[in-house]
Coordinates of C-alpha atoms in Angstrom, one line a residue:
Chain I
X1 CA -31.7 -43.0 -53.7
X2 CA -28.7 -42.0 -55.9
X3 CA -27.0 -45.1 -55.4
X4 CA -23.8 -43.5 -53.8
X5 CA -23.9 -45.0 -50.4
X6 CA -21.4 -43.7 -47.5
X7 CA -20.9 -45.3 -44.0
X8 CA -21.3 -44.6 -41.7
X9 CA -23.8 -42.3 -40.6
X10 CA -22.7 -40.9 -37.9
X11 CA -19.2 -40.8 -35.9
X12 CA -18.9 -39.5 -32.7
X13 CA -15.1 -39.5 -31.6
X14 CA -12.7 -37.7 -29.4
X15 CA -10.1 -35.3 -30.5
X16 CA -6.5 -36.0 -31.5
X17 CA -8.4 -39.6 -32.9
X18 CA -8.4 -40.9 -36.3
X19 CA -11.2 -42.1 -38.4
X20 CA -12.0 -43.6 -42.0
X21 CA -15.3 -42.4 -44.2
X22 CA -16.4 -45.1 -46.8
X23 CA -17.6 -44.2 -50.0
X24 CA -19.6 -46.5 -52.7
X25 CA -19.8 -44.8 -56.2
X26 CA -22.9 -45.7 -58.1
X27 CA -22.1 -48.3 -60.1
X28 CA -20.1 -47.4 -63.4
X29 CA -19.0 -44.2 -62.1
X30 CA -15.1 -44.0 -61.8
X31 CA -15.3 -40.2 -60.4
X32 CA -15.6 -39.8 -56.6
X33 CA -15.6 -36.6 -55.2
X34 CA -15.4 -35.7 -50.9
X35 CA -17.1 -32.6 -49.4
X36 CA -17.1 -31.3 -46.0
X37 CA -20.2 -29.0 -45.1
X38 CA -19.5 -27.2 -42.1
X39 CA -22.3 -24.1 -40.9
X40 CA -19.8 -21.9 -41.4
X41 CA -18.0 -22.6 -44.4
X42 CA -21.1 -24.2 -46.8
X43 CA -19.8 -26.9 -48.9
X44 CA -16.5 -26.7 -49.4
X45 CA -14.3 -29.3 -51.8
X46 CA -11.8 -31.5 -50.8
X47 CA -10.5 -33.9 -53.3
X48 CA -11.5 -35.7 -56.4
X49 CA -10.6 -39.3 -57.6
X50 CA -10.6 -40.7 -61.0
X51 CA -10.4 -44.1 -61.9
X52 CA -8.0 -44.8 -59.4
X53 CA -5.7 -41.7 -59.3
X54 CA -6.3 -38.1 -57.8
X55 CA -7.5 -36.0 -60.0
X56 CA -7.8 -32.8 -58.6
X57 CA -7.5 -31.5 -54.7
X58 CA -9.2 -28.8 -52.9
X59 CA -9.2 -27.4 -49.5
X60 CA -7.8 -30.4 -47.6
X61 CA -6.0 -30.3 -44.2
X62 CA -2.6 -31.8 -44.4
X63 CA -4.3 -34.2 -41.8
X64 CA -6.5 -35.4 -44.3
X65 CA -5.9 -38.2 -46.9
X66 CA -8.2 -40.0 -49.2
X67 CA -7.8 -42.8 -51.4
X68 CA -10.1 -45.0 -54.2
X69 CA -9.4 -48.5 -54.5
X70 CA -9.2 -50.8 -57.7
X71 CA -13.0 -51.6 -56.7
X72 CA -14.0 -47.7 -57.4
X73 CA -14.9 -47.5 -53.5
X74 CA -13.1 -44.6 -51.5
X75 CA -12.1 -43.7 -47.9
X76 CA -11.4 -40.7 -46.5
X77 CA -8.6 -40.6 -43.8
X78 CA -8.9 -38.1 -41.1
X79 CA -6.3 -38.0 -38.4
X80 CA -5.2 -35.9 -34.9
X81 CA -9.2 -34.5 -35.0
X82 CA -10.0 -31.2 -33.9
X83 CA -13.3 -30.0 -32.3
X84 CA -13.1 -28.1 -35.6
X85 CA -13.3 -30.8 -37.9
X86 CA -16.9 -31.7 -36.7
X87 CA -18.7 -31.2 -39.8
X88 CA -20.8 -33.5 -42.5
X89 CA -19.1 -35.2 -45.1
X90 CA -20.1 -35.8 -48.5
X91 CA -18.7 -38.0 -51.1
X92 CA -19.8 -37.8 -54.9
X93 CA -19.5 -39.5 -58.0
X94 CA -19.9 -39.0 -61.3
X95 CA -19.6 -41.2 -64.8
X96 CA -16.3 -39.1 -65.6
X97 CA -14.0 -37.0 -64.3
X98 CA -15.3 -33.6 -66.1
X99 CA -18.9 -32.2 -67.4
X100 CA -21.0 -34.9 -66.1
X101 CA -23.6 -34.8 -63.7
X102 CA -22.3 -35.6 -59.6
X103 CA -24.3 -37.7 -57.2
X104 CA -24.3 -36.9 -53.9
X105 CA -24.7 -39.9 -50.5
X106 CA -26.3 -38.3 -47.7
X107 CA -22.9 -38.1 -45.9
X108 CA -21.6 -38.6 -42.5
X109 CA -21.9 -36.7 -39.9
X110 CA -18.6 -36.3 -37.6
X111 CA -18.6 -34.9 -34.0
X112 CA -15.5 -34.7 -33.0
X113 CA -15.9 -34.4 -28.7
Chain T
X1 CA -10.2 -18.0 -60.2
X2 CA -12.5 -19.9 -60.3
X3 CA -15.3 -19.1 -58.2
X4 CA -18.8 -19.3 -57.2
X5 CA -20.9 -16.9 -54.7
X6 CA -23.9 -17.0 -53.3
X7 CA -24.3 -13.7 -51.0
X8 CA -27.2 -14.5 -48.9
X9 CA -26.9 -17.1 -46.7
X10 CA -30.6 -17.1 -45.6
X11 CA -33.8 -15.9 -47.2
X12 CA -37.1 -15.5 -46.0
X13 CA -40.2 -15.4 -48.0
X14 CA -44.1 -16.2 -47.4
X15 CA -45.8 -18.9 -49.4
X16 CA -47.2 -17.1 -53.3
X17 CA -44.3 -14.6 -52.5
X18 CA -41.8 -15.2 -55.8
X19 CA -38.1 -16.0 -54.8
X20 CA -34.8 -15.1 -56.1
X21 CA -31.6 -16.8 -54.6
X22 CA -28.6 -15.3 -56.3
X23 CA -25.3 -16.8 -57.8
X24 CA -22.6 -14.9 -59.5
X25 CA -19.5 -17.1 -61.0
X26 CA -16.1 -16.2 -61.4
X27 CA -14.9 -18.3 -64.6
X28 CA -12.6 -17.5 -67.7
X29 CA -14.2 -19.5 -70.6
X30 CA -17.8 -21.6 -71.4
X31 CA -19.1 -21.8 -67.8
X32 CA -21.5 -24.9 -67.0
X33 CA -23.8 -24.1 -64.2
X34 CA -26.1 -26.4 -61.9
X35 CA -28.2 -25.3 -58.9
X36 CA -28.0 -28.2 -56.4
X37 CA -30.6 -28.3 -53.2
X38 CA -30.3 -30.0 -49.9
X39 CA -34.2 -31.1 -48.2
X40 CA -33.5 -31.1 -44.5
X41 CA -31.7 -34.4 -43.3
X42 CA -31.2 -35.4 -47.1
X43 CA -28.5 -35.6 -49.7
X44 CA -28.1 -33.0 -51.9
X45 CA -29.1 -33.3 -55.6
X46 CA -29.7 -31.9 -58.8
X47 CA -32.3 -29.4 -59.3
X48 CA -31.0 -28.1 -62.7
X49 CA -28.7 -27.0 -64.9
X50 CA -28.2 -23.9 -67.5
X51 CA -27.8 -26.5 -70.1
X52 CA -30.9 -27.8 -70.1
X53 CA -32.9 -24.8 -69.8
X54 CA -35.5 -26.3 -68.2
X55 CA -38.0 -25.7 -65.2
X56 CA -37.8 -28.4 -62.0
X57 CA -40.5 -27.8 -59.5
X58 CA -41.1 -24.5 -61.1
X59 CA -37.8 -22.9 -60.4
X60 CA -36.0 -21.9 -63.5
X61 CA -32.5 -20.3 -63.9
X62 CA -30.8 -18.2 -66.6
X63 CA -27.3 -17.7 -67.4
X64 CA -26.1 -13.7 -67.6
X65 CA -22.8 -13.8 -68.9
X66 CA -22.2 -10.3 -68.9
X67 CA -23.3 -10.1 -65.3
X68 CA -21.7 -13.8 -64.5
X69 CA -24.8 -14.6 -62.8
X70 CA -27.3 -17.8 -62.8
X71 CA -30.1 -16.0 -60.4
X72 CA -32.5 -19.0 -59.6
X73 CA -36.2 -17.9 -59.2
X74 CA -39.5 -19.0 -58.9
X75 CA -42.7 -17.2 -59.1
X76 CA -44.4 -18.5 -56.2
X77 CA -42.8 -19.8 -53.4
X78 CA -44.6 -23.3 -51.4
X79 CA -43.1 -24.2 -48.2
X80 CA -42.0 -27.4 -49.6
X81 CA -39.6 -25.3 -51.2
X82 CA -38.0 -25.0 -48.1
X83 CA -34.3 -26.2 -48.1
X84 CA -30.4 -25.4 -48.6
X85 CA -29.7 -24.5 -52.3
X86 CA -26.0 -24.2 -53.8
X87 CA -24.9 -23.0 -57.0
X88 CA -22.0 -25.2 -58.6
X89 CA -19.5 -24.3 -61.2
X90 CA -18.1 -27.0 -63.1
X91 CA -14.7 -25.7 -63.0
X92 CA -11.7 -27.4 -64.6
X93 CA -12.0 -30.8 -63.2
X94 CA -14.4 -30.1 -60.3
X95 CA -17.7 -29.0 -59.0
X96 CA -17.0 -25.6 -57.2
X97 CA -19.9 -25.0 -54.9
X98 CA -21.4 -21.5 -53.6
X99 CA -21.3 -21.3 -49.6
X100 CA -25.8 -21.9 -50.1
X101 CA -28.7 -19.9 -49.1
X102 CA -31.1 -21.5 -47.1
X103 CA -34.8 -20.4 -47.9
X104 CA -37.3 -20.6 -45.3
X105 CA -40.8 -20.0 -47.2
X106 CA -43.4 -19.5 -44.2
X107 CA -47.2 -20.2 -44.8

């Protein structure tokens, strides 16, 4: 267990829907990171948060919005889905925001029908 | 740019057969480089990084930085070694990951 916990497991929704990820950081970590993992595309990067504030942003639709509360936790905001979008989403954390070691949740997995 | 590749997106080997999974990086400056692997229906984590220079589960890796590679090998493969493995770059403020080659080791 790497004590990053993400809910919930699995989302099955309809497209043009929107949905919310959770994300619980291990505890003392104030970097949270999001991933989507799609077959096709591997693991690709979508947005960091530190302490509060973005910190750094990836590949992420316009559609897409995150957030990371004064409690550390983050959600990740995906609206008007696409079949496309159906993918495995990972969150992260890590002590600080650079050259520290990430720990991954097991992710949720979105079908998107 | 900062970037990470992993050509092969699957790789096939028999058990005692070694392994090689390639990564080459794309990174102006010190480059810090991890190999992360995903067990099926788990979360990925840490198998090692060029830092330590150390050997997880027998699998070892070496920075090149004249070839801007960190090949990951092992000298004989076990099917438990079966899994999803992604080369990361810690670039300037976040962990670039490879697109993963999945090795299949058979019996």
């Amino acid at each position: 267990d790497s004590g990053v916990t993400q809910t919930p497991k699995h989302l099955i929704t309809a497209t043009g829907q929107r949905v919310t990820l959770r994300c619980s950081p291990r505890s003392g970590d104030l970097s949270v990171y999001w991933y989507q993992q799609s077959l096709d595309q591997g693991l690709q990067f979508l947005i960091q948060y530190y302490n509060g504030e973005e910190r750094a942003k990836g590949n992420i639709l316009e559609r897409f919005s995150a957030q990371q509360f004064p409690d550390l936790h983050s959600e990740l905001n995906l609206s008007s889905l696409e079949l496309g979008d159906s993918a495995l989403y990972f969150c992260a954390s890590s002590l600080r925001a650079v050259n520290t070691e990430a720990f991954f949740g097991q992710g949720t997995r979105l079908t998107v029908v | 740019a900062q970037r990470v590749t992993q050509p092969e997106k699957l790789l096939s080997v028999f058990k005692g057969a070694p392994v090689e999974l390639k990564c080459n990086y794309s990174y102006s400056g010190s480059p810090e480089l991890f190999w992360y692997v995903q067990y099926s229906r788990q979360r990925l984590q840490l198998l090692l990084r060029h830092i330590s220079r150390e050997s997880i589960k027998g699998f070892t890796a070496d920075l090149n930085k004249g070839e801007t590679s960190f090949h990951l090998k092992k000298p004989f493969a076990q099917e438990e070694d079966s899994a999803m493995y992604y080369c990361a770059l810690k670039g300037t403020d976040k962990l670039i990951f490879g697109t993963g080659t999945r090795l299949q080791v058979f019996p």
